[in-house]
Structure formats: C-alpha cells, structure tokens
Coordinates of C-alpha atoms and ligand atoms in Angstrom, one line a residue:
M1 CA -28.1 -8.6 -25.0
S2 CA -26.5 -12.0 -24.5
E3 CA -27.5 -12.2 -20.9
T4 CA -31.2 -11.8 -21.8
A5 CA -30.9 -14.1 -24.9
D6 CA -30.0 -16.9 -22.5
R7 CA -33.2 -16.4 -20.5
E8 CA -36.3 -18.4 -21.3
R9 CA -38.9 -16.0 -20.0
N10 CA -39.3 -12.6 -18.7
E11 CA -39.4 -12.9 -15.0
E12 CA -39.7 -9.2 -14.0
V13 CA -43.6 -9.4 -14.1
T14 CA -46.2 -12.1 -14.5
M15 CA -49.1 -12.0 -16.9
D16 CA -51.4 -12.1 -14.0
E17 CA -49.9 -8.8 -12.8
I18 CA -50.4 -7.2 -16.1
V19 CA -54.0 -8.5 -16.4
A20 CA -54.7 -7.1 -12.8
L21 CA -53.2 -3.7 -13.6
C22 CA -55.1 -3.5 -16.9
K23 CA -58.4 -4.3 -15.1
R24 CA -57.7 -2.1 -12.1
R25 CA -56.9 0.9 -14.2
G26 CA -59.3 0.5 -16.9
F27 CA -57.0 -0.4 -19.7
I28 CA -58.5 -3.8 -20.9
F29 CA -61.4 -5.9 -19.8
P30 CA -62.4 -9.5 -20.7
S31 CA -65.1 -9.1 -23.2
S32 CA -68.8 -10.0 -22.3
E33 CA -67.8 -10.3 -18.6
I34 CA -71.3 -9.9 -17.3
Y35 CA -72.2 -13.1 -19.3
G36 CA -69.3 -15.0 -18.0
G37 CA -66.8 -13.9 -20.7
L38 CA -66.2 -15.2 -24.1
G39 CA -62.6 -16.1 -23.3
S40 CA -61.1 -15.1 -26.6
T41 CA -61.8 -11.5 -27.1
Y42 CA -61.1 -8.4 -24.9
D43 CA -62.6 -4.9 -24.7
Y44 CA -60.4 -1.8 -24.3
G45 CA -61.3 0.8 -21.7
H46 CA -60.4 4.4 -21.8
Y47 CA -56.6 4.2 -21.2
G48 CA -56.4 1.0 -23.3
V49 CA -57.9 2.8 -26.3
L50 CA -55.5 5.8 -25.8
L51 CA -52.5 3.5 -25.5
K52 CA -53.2 1.3 -28.5
Q53 CA -54.2 4.4 -30.5
N54 CA -50.7 5.6 -29.7
V55 CA -49.1 2.4 -30.8
K56 CA -51.0 2.6 -34.1
G57 CA -50.3 6.3 -34.4
E58 CA -46.6 5.6 -34.0
W59 CA -46.8 2.9 -36.7
W60 CA -48.6 5.4 -39.1
R61 CA -46.0 7.9 -38.3
A62 CA -43.1 5.6 -39.2
M63 CA -44.8 4.2 -42.3
L64 CA -46.4 7.4 -43.8
Q65 CA -45.5 10.7 -42.1
E66 CA -41.7 10.0 -42.1
R67 CA -41.5 8.5 -45.6
D68 CA -42.8 9.4 -49.0
D69 CA -43.0 6.0 -50.6
I70 CA -45.9 4.5 -48.6
V71 CA -49.7 5.2 -48.9
A72 CA -52.5 4.2 -46.6
L73 CA -55.4 1.9 -47.3
D74 CA -58.5 0.8 -45.4
S75 CA -60.2 -2.1 -47.1
A76 CA -63.2 -4.0 -46.2
I77 CA -63.3 -6.8 -43.7
L78 CA -65.8 -8.7 -45.9
Q79 CA -64.3 -9.5 -49.2
H80 CA -65.2 -11.6 -52.2
P81 CA -64.7 -15.3 -51.3
R82 CA -62.7 -15.7 -54.4
V83 CA -60.0 -13.7 -52.6
W84 CA -59.5 -16.4 -50.1
E85 CA -59.3 -19.1 -52.9
A86 CA -56.7 -17.1 -54.6
S87 CA -54.6 -16.4 -51.6
G88 CA -54.6 -20.0 -50.6
H89 CA -56.6 -19.4 -47.3
L90 CA -59.4 -21.5 -48.0
A91 CA -57.3 -24.5 -48.7
G92 CA -54.5 -24.0 -46.5
F93 CA -55.0 -21.6 -43.6
T94 CA -55.3 -24.4 -41.2
D95 CA -53.7 -25.5 -37.9
P96 CA -53.4 -29.1 -36.9
L97 CA -56.1 -30.0 -34.3
I98 CA -56.1 -32.8 -31.8
D99 CA -59.0 -33.8 -29.7
C100 CA -58.8 -35.6 -26.3
K101 CA -61.7 -38.0 -26.2
S102 CA -61.3 -38.3 -22.5
C103 CA -61.3 -34.7 -21.2
K104 CA -62.9 -33.3 -24.4
L105 CA -60.5 -30.5 -24.8
R106 CA -58.9 -29.5 -28.1
F107 CA -55.3 -28.7 -28.7
R108 CA -53.0 -27.4 -31.4
A109 CA -50.8 -30.4 -32.3
D110 CA -47.8 -28.1 -32.8
H111 CA -48.3 -26.4 -29.4
L112 CA -48.7 -29.5 -27.1
E113 CA -45.7 -28.7 -25.1
D114 CA -47.4 -25.4 -23.9
A115 CA -50.9 -27.1 -23.2
S116 CA -52.3 -28.8 -20.2
C117 CA -54.7 -31.6 -20.2
G118 CA -58.2 -31.3 -18.6
H119 CA -57.5 -33.9 -16.0
K120 CA -56.0 -33.1 -12.5
P121 CA -53.2 -33.1 -11.7
S122 CA -52.7 -31.3 -14.9
K123 CA -50.1 -32.7 -17.4
R124 CA -49.2 -32.2 -20.9
P125 CA -51.9 -33.7 -23.3
G126 CA -51.0 -37.3 -24.0
E127 CA -49.0 -37.7 -20.7
G128 CA -51.8 -38.4 -18.3
P129 CA -53.0 -42.0 -17.7
D130 CA -56.5 -41.2 -19.0
C131 CA -55.5 -39.1 -22.1
E132 CA -57.0 -40.3 -25.3
L133 CA -55.6 -38.2 -28.1
T134 CA -56.9 -38.4 -31.7
E135 CA -54.8 -38.1 -34.8
A136 CA -54.2 -34.5 -35.8
R137 CA -56.6 -33.1 -38.5
R138 CA -56.6 -29.9 -40.3
F139 CA -58.9 -27.2 -39.0
N140 CA -59.5 -24.0 -41.0
L141 CA -59.1 -20.8 -39.0
M142 CA -61.4 -18.6 -41.0
F143 CA -64.7 -17.4 -39.6
E144 CA -67.5 -18.1 -41.9
T145 CA -70.6 -15.9 -42.4
H146 CA -73.3 -15.3 -45.0
V147 CA -73.7 -12.1 -47.1
G148 CA -77.4 -11.2 -47.8
P149 CA -80.7 -12.7 -46.5
V150 CA -80.2 -16.2 -48.1
Q151 CA -78.0 -18.5 -46.2
D152 CA -76.8 -21.0 -48.9
D153 CA -73.5 -22.1 -50.3
A154 CA -73.6 -19.1 -52.8
S155 CA -73.7 -16.5 -49.9
V156 CA -70.8 -17.7 -47.9
A157 CA -68.2 -15.0 -47.1
Y158 CA -65.3 -14.9 -44.6
L159 CA -64.1 -12.5 -42.0
R160 CA -60.7 -11.6 -43.2
P161 CA -57.9 -13.5 -41.2
E162 CA -55.3 -10.9 -42.2
T163 CA -55.4 -7.4 -43.7
A164 CA -52.7 -8.2 -46.3
Q165 CA -55.2 -9.5 -49.1
G166 CA -57.1 -6.2 -49.0
I167 CA -53.9 -4.6 -50.1
F168 CA -53.2 -6.9 -53.0
I169 CA -56.6 -6.6 -54.4
N170 CA -56.2 -2.9 -54.5
F171 CA -52.7 -2.9 -56.0
K172 CA -54.1 -1.7 -59.4
N173 CA -56.1 1.1 -57.8
V174 CA -53.1 2.4 -55.9
L175 CA -50.8 2.1 -58.8
Q176 CA -53.1 4.2 -60.9
F177 CA -54.3 6.8 -58.5
A178 CA -51.3 7.3 -56.1
R179 CA -48.9 7.6 -59.1
R180 CA -46.4 5.3 -57.5
K181 CA -43.6 3.1 -59.0
P182 CA -41.7 0.2 -57.2
P183 CA -40.3 0.3 -54.6
F184 CA -43.5 1.7 -53.0
G185 CA -45.7 0.3 -50.1
I186 CA -49.3 0.2 -49.2
A187 CA -50.0 0.2 -45.4
Q188 CA -53.1 -0.8 -43.5
I189 CA -54.3 -1.2 -39.9
G190 CA -57.5 -3.1 -39.2
K191 CA -59.3 -5.9 -37.4
S192 CA -58.6 -9.5 -38.4
F193 CA -60.3 -12.6 -37.2
R194 CA -59.0 -16.1 -36.7
N195 CA -60.8 -19.0 -35.0
E196 CA -57.7 -20.0 -33.0
I197 CA -57.9 -23.5 -31.6
T198 CA -56.5 -22.3 -28.3
T199 CA -56.4 -18.7 -27.2
G200 CA -54.9 -17.2 -24.2
N201 CA -52.1 -15.2 -22.5
F202 CA -54.4 -12.2 -22.4
I203 CA -54.4 -10.2 -25.5
F204 CA -51.4 -12.2 -27.0
R205 CA -53.5 -14.6 -29.0
T206 CA -57.4 -13.7 -29.4
R207 CA -59.8 -14.5 -32.1
E208 CA -60.4 -10.9 -32.9
F209 CA -57.4 -8.6 -33.1
E210 CA -55.9 -5.7 -34.9
Q211 CA -53.0 -5.9 -37.4
M212 CA -50.7 -3.4 -38.7
E213 CA -49.4 -4.7 -42.2
M214 CA -47.5 -3.0 -45.0
E215 CA -46.9 -4.6 -48.4
Y216 CA -43.8 -3.2 -50.0
F217 CA -43.7 -3.8 -53.9
V218 CA -40.3 -4.0 -55.3
P219 CA -38.5 -4.8 -58.5
P220 CA -38.0 -8.6 -58.3
G221 CA -34.1 -8.4 -58.2
E222 CA -34.2 -6.1 -55.1
A223 CA -36.5 -8.2 -52.8
A224 CA -33.7 -9.9 -50.8
R225 CA -32.1 -6.4 -50.0
F226 CA -35.4 -4.8 -49.0
Y227 CA -36.3 -7.9 -46.9
E228 CA -33.1 -7.4 -44.8
E229 CA -33.7 -3.5 -44.6
W230 CA -37.2 -3.9 -43.3
I231 CA -36.1 -6.4 -40.6
G232 CA -33.7 -3.7 -39.3
L233 CA -36.3 -0.9 -39.7
R234 CA -38.9 -2.7 -37.7
L235 CA -36.6 -3.7 -35.0
D236 CA -35.5 0.0 -34.7
W237 CA -39.2 1.0 -34.4
Y238 CA -39.7 -1.1 -31.3
T239 CA -36.4 0.1 -29.7
A240 CA -37.1 3.7 -30.5
L241 CA -40.4 3.4 -28.7
G242 CA -38.5 2.1 -25.6
L243 CA -38.6 -1.7 -25.7
R244 CA -35.2 -2.8 -24.4
P245 CA -32.9 -4.3 -27.1
G246 CA -32.0 -7.3 -24.9
F247 CA -35.5 -8.2 -24.7
L248 CA -35.9 -8.4 -28.5
R249 CA -34.4 -10.7 -30.9
V250 CA -34.9 -11.6 -34.6
R251 CA -35.6 -15.3 -35.4
P252 CA -35.3 -16.4 -39.0
H253 CA -37.7 -19.3 -39.9
D254 CA -36.2 -22.7 -40.7
A255 CA -36.8 -23.9 -44.2
D256 CA -39.6 -26.2 -42.9
E257 CA -41.5 -23.4 -41.2
L258 CA -41.6 -21.2 -44.3
S259 CA -45.1 -20.7 -46.0
H260 CA -45.3 -22.1 -49.5
Y261 CA -45.0 -18.6 -51.0
S262 CA -42.2 -17.3 -48.8
S263 CA -38.4 -17.4 -49.6
G264 CA -37.5 -15.8 -46.3
T265 CA -39.5 -15.0 -43.0
S266 CA -38.0 -13.6 -39.8
D267 CA -39.9 -13.0 -36.6
I268 CA -39.2 -10.2 -34.3
E269 CA -39.6 -11.8 -30.8
Y270 CA -40.1 -10.2 -27.5
L271 CA -39.2 -11.9 -24.2
F272 CA -42.7 -12.1 -22.7
P273 CA -43.6 -13.7 -19.3
I274 CA -44.6 -16.7 -21.4
G275 CA -41.1 -16.8 -23.1
W276 CA -39.7 -15.6 -26.5
S277 CA -42.8 -15.1 -28.8
E278 CA -43.6 -13.5 -32.1
L279 CA -44.4 -9.8 -32.1
E280 CA -44.2 -9.3 -35.9
G281 CA -43.2 -11.4 -38.9
I282 CA -41.3 -10.0 -41.9
A283 CA -41.7 -12.0 -45.1
N284 CA -40.2 -12.0 -48.5
R285 CA -43.4 -13.2 -50.3
G286 CA -42.0 -13.0 -53.9
D287 CA -44.6 -12.5 -56.6
F288 CA -47.0 -15.1 -55.3
D289 CA -49.9 -12.9 -54.2
L290 CA -50.1 -10.7 -57.2
R291 CA -49.8 -13.6 -59.6
Q292 CA -52.5 -15.6 -57.8
H293 CA -54.9 -12.7 -57.8
A294 CA -54.1 -12.0 -61.5
E295 CA -54.9 -15.5 -62.3
Y296 CA -58.1 -15.7 -60.3
S297 CA -59.4 -12.2 -61.3
G298 CA -58.2 -12.1 -64.8
E299 CA -56.9 -8.6 -64.1
K300 CA -53.3 -7.7 -65.0
L301 CA -51.4 -7.0 -61.8
E302 CA -48.0 -5.8 -63.0
Y303 CA -46.0 -2.7 -63.3
F304 CA -45.1 -1.2 -66.7
D305 CA -42.3 1.3 -66.7
Q306 CA -43.0 3.7 -69.5
Q307 CA -39.5 5.0 -69.7
S308 CA -37.6 1.7 -69.9
G309 CA -40.5 -0.3 -71.6
E310 CA -40.1 -2.9 -68.9
R311 CA -43.0 -4.9 -67.6
Y312 CA -42.9 -7.1 -64.5
V313 CA -44.8 -8.4 -61.5
P314 CA -43.3 -6.8 -58.4
H315 CA -42.1 -8.8 -55.5
V316 CA -43.5 -8.2 -52.1
V317 CA -41.7 -7.6 -48.7
E318 CA -44.2 -7.6 -45.8
P319 CA -43.8 -6.6 -42.3
A320 CA -46.9 -7.8 -40.4
A321 CA -47.3 -6.7 -36.9
G322 CA -50.2 -7.0 -34.2
A323 CA -51.4 -3.8 -32.6
D324 CA -52.6 -5.9 -29.6
R325 CA -49.4 -7.8 -29.2
A326 CA -47.3 -4.8 -29.5
T327 CA -49.4 -3.1 -26.8
L328 CA -48.9 -6.1 -24.5
A329 CA -45.1 -6.1 -25.1
F330 CA -45.0 -2.3 -24.3
L331 CA -47.1 -2.9 -21.1
V332 CA -44.8 -5.7 -20.1
D333 CA -41.6 -3.9 -20.7
A334 CA -42.9 -0.8 -19.0
Y335 CA -44.2 -2.6 -15.7
D336 CA -42.1 -1.8 -12.7
T337 CA -42.3 -1.7 -9.1
E338 CA -40.1 0.0 -6.5
E339 CA -40.0 1.3 -2.9
V340 CA -40.2 5.0 -2.5
E341 CA -40.0 6.4 1.0
G342 CA -41.0 3.2 2.6
R343 CA -43.9 2.6 0.2
Q344 CA -44.3 0.3 -2.7
R345 CA -45.2 2.0 -6.0
T346 CA -46.2 0.3 -9.3
V347 CA -45.2 2.3 -12.3
L348 CA -45.7 1.9 -16.1
R349 CA -42.5 3.3 -17.5
L350 CA -44.0 3.8 -21.0
H351 CA -42.3 5.9 -23.7
P352 CA -44.0 9.3 -23.3
R353 CA -45.2 9.2 -26.8
L354 CA -47.0 6.0 -26.0
A355 CA -48.5 7.0 -22.7
P356 CA -52.2 7.5 -22.7
I357 CA -52.0 10.7 -20.8
K358 CA -48.9 13.0 -21.0
V359 CA -49.5 15.2 -18.1
A360 CA -51.6 15.2 -14.9
V361 CA -52.6 18.6 -13.4
L362 CA -53.2 18.2 -9.7
P363 CA -54.1 20.9 -7.1
L364 CA -52.2 20.1 -3.9
V365 CA -55.3 20.6 -1.8
S366 CA -59.0 21.1 -2.7
K367 CA -59.1 24.6 -1.2
E368 CA -57.5 28.1 -1.2
G369 CA -58.2 28.6 -4.9
M370 CA -56.0 25.8 -6.0
P371 CA -58.5 23.7 -7.8
E372 CA -59.6 26.7 -9.9
K373 CA -56.1 27.6 -10.7
A374 CA -55.2 24.0 -11.6
R375 CA -58.2 23.8 -13.8
E376 CA -57.0 26.9 -15.6
V377 CA -53.6 25.3 -16.2
F378 CA -55.3 22.1 -17.3
E379 CA -57.4 24.0 -19.8
S380 CA -54.4 25.9 -21.3
L381 CA -52.5 22.5 -21.7
R382 CA -55.2 20.2 -23.0
H383 CA -55.2 21.6 -26.5
R384 CA -51.5 21.0 -26.9
V385 CA -51.0 17.6 -25.1
W386 CA -53.1 14.9 -23.7
A387 CA -53.9 16.0 -20.2
E388 CA -55.9 15.0 -17.2
Y389 CA -57.2 16.9 -14.2
D390 CA -57.6 15.2 -10.9
E391 CA -58.5 16.7 -7.6
G392 CA -60.0 13.6 -5.8
G393 CA -58.1 12.1 -2.7
S394 CA -54.6 12.7 -1.4
I395 CA -51.9 14.0 -3.5
G396 CA -49.9 10.8 -3.0
K397 CA -52.8 8.7 -4.1
R398 CA -53.4 10.7 -7.1
Y399 CA -49.7 10.4 -8.1
R400 CA -49.8 6.6 -7.6
R401 CA -52.9 6.5 -9.9
Q402 CA -50.9 8.4 -12.6
D403 CA -47.8 6.3 -12.2
E404 CA -49.9 3.1 -12.8
I405 CA -51.4 4.5 -16.0
G406 CA -47.8 5.6 -17.1
T407 CA -48.2 9.4 -17.1
P408 CA -44.8 10.8 -17.6
W409 CA -45.3 14.1 -16.0
G410 CA -47.3 15.6 -13.2
V411 CA -48.0 19.2 -12.5
T412 CA -48.8 20.3 -9.0
V413 CA -50.5 23.7 -8.2
D414 CA -49.6 24.6 -4.6
G415 CA -49.4 27.6 -2.3
Q416 CA -46.5 29.2 -4.1
T417 CA -48.3 28.9 -7.5
M418 CA -50.9 31.3 -6.0
E419 CA -48.2 33.7 -5.3
D420 CA -45.7 33.6 -8.3
D421 CA -47.5 31.6 -11.1
T422 CA -45.0 28.7 -11.0
V423 CA -45.9 25.0 -10.5
T424 CA -43.9 21.9 -9.8
L425 CA -43.3 19.5 -12.6
R426 CA -42.7 16.0 -11.5
D427 CA -41.0 13.2 -13.6
R428 CA -42.5 9.8 -13.4
D429 CA -39.3 7.9 -13.7
S430 CA -36.7 10.1 -11.8
L431 CA -39.2 11.5 -9.3
E432 CA -37.3 14.8 -9.8
Q433 CA -39.4 17.8 -9.2
I434 CA -38.6 21.2 -10.7
R435 CA -40.4 24.6 -10.5
V436 CA -41.5 25.9 -13.9
P437 CA -43.5 29.0 -14.8
I438 CA -47.0 28.3 -16.0
A439 CA -46.4 30.3 -19.0
G440 CA -43.5 28.0 -20.2
L441 CA -45.3 24.7 -19.3
A442 CA -46.7 23.8 -22.7
E443 CA -43.4 24.4 -24.5
E444 CA -41.4 22.5 -21.8
L445 CA -43.8 19.4 -22.3
A446 CA -43.7 19.6 -26.1
E447 CA -39.8 19.7 -25.9
R448 CA -39.7 16.8 -23.6
L449 CA -42.0 14.8 -25.8
E450 CA -39.7 15.2 -28.7
R451 CA -36.6 13.9 -26.9
P452 CA -35.3 10.4 -27.5
W453 CA -36.3 8.2 -24.6
Q454 CA -34.7 5.1 -23.1
S455 CA -36.2 2.8 -20.5
P456 CA -34.8 3.5 -17.0
K457 CA -35.1 -0.3 -16.5
R458 CA -32.2 -1.0 -18.9
Ligands
ATP1 P1 -48.8 -17.0 -34.6 O1 -47.6 -17.9 -35.1 O2 -48.5 -16.4 -33.2 O3 -50.1 -17.6 -34.8 P2 -48.8 -15.9 -37.2 O4 -47.4 -16.1 -37.6 O5 -49.9 -16.7 -37.6 O6 -48.8 -15.8 -35.6 P3 -49.1 -13.6 -38.8 O7 -50.1 -14.3 -39.8 O8 -47.7 -13.4 -39.3 O9 -49.1 -14.4 -37.4 O10 -49.6 -12.2 -38.4 C1 -48.9 -11.1 -38.1 C2 -49.1 -10.6 -36.7 O11 -50.4 -10.5 -36.4 C3 -48.4 -11.5 -35.7 O12 -47.1 -11.3 -35.5 C4 -49.2 -11.1 -34.4 O13 -48.6 -9.9 -33.9 C5 -50.6 -10.7 -35.0 N1 -51.4 -11.9 -34.7 C6 -51.7 -13.0 -35.4 N2 -52.5 -13.7 -34.9 C7 -52.9 -13.2 -33.6 C8 -53.9 -13.5 -32.7 N3 -54.7 -14.6 -32.8 N4 -54.1 -12.6 -31.7 C9 -53.4 -11.5 -31.7 N5 -52.5 -11.1 -32.5 C10 -52.3 -11.9 -33.6

C-alpha cells in the first residue's frame, strides 16, 4: 500500500487509452458526436450500459439485498424549488469562477493548478504574459428550468444537483410506511445535474451523471460511530469488487474544507491516471437536513419512540458515490496489456460480477456442425448468465474482442465436442483451458461467479 501511496498518478494506463478502448468496443461515446459533441456529457453503448448496470446492481446488493435496515427510493429529478432553498443549494451550491479576459476561457479558482490557459504555449492560467484573470466570483452550479407553460419567476425549477434531498423530503413517508426505526437508511440511484465550470477527464466530471447515495438515519449520540463504520464498509465494497487496495485511500477533509453542516467528511480516493481523486464522499451531516426541511416545510421530521417516549431528530451519515466515476475506476484498474505467444493483447481484468458478458460461446470454425452446436450451448446458458455467441472471424480475433470487453470465460465448441459433448473453457486472466462436459457448464460458471476474486494485477 505504502508504495502506491507515494505515487502521484496511475501510470499503468492513460486516460486516452481508456477513452479509445471505450469507443472501439462500444462502451462509451461522446454525446451528440455527429454535431461536434457537447463536451460535458457521454452516451453509454451496449457494453457500457451493462457494465454500469452491474456497478449499480452491486451497490443495490450491498445496500438492500445483504442488509435489512435500508430501503430503496426513486424520487423525482424536478422538485419543489423550496427544497433547494432549505438545503442551502440556492444560496451556497457555488464554485469560485475566474474569467480570463484575454483568452476568454473560464476556470475554477480552486482548480487553477490543473488548468491550462488558452494561449500557446499552454501555461497555467495567470502564468502566461497575456493572461488577464478576473477576481473570483461565485457561480451557482444548478441548472435552471421552468415548470409549466409560463416562463416567469414563479415557474423556476432546478434539475437536482444531488439525489440526497429527494431522500430527506421523503423521510416521513418512509418512516410511516416502511416501519423503520433508527438506525435505518434510504438508498437511491439516479441522475444528477451540475453546471460544472470545467468538465473533463472523460466520465470523471460531467454535467449529467448518476449518483448512488444512501442516507443513514441514526440516534444523535451514535453518528460518530456509524460514520467510521460506513467509511470501512464502503472501502470494502470497492476492494471486494476488485479494486486493488494500494490504489485506494481514505482522505479526511480538513476543517476548512468541510461543508457548513458537516462535522466530518472523508473521501474515498482512487489513483486515477489524473492522480488521486474522489470516488465517493462519506459525510456526517448531523441533523442539518431534517431540521432545515422541517423549518421550511412546517412538517415535523423527527422520530418518536413509542416504547421509551423519546423524541428526537435523527442524525445522518451519508455515503455518496458516483456510478460513472466508479465505472471509470473499475475500467482503469482492469485495463492491462501483455504479450501472449508473440502477440500483444489488451485485456480488461474486471471482476466477473462486473463484466458485461460472463461467457462467450464460440464455434472453433464455421462448419462441420459447430455453429449449430455452439448456438445450442449458448441457448442453454443465456438464461442463467449473460452470454454472447460469436462466430465471425478467426478464433484468435474473437478471443481478443472478448478480452477487451472483459469477458471472464470463453467456451469453444470444437471437433471433440461433436464426439463427446465436452467443450473447452478458457479463463481470461490465466488463459488456462480445461475441458468441461456441456451438461455441467452452467453450474461451473455459476460457481465461479460466486467465488471471491482478486485482480491478477496485484
Ligand atoms: P467534486 O469535489 O469532485 O466536485 P463533490 O465533492 O462535489 O465532487 P459530492 O457532492 O460529494 O461530490 O457527490 C458525490 C459523488 O458524486 C462524488 O464522489 C462523485 O463520485 C459523484 N460526482 C459528483 N460530481 C460529479 C460530476 N460532475 N461528474 C461525475 N460524477 C460526479
């Protein structure tokens, strides 16, 4: 761990290589590309959809399926504008913005060291001879829109900049209908929108993205303990899904970084090609949110314990992750190249549970009944695991394609299959091939999917 902790950036792969692979294999495309692109949003293609779906699925699994104290929610993106007054976003969800009057670019005042000015040779803003920077001013990141046919001040609404507020405003509903008592949590996955001053680094920072947030409501005296517990749980989630521990770290915020409501925030950071950067934030938010919404809405947002007669406003511990950022980290951590029998191969060493396709079924050649047989095997597997059938091109080429989309197992139907109903089962990482009877294939794959997995890049 210490060896990686000293490093400033992940030098195993560049962001350009990740972008190129994602485009080449249909994971992720720049959005509106035929119109020159929007620059700040991305479209997910087939394998990207499946990969991100698996990331979100694993989050739901950890939050809901494997626990009994958290329930799900899917709240609206458009909410009453008072929500954002109460939450403090209208007044305070701002970044410091600096304009350069000379090159006309805009920068985040607190990210100047990562920015380059518009003049060549490119320097940091303010360091070139022609740079003319303005004073920093506050820029609100919320996207404004209008609800209904009349566009006036009364119809202004905002696209949510986080999913969390949708949870707080449903606290009462969940308390009543889910019959929960603190400690209990409400989890939500959904789109959020932020008019970021500068975007970039592929899907790391975009203006439209998906968040995975959980608000854990606890008795006030227990918040500090649960805050520590959730940092550990969330870190374990990433490592169990294959991220190498040496490429992860927890960074507690300094006092001057903390939001006004937070008595503690820690970021889980990953060593990206752009350096250590936030994957997820875990915050001890105290009772700020429920108190604010109670005040602004006039509703009582508290917990009454009928047995003890105790009444209190629960405190909140929040793990807030980004589905796109997590997907990017899994892609970066998985990317590998190696030479096999004199040929270079690129392989995504994804945790099998995250891999878009679990098994590829390939006839060795497109004749002698092999395609028909392989199709039969594929049909028998597809109901159990995500499978893909491919008969186009040489077997080597088809394997390379599957390696690049991270498919952990390949099944080949060959001459021997036609005689004894066995197939070869190839492992993406070790390249080991074993013969397995078709009849036992689905069980074998199901069993392999359940096994703990570690990155062979460790
Ligand atoms: P940053 O400091 O990177 O702007 P943040 O601290 O504002 O992030 P939070 O408000 O804590 O982020 O949001 C929780 C998570 O949502 C982040 O850890 C990140 O994974 C994700 N996220 C936030 N903003 C973006 C964005 N513009 N694009 C993609 N993911 C984002």
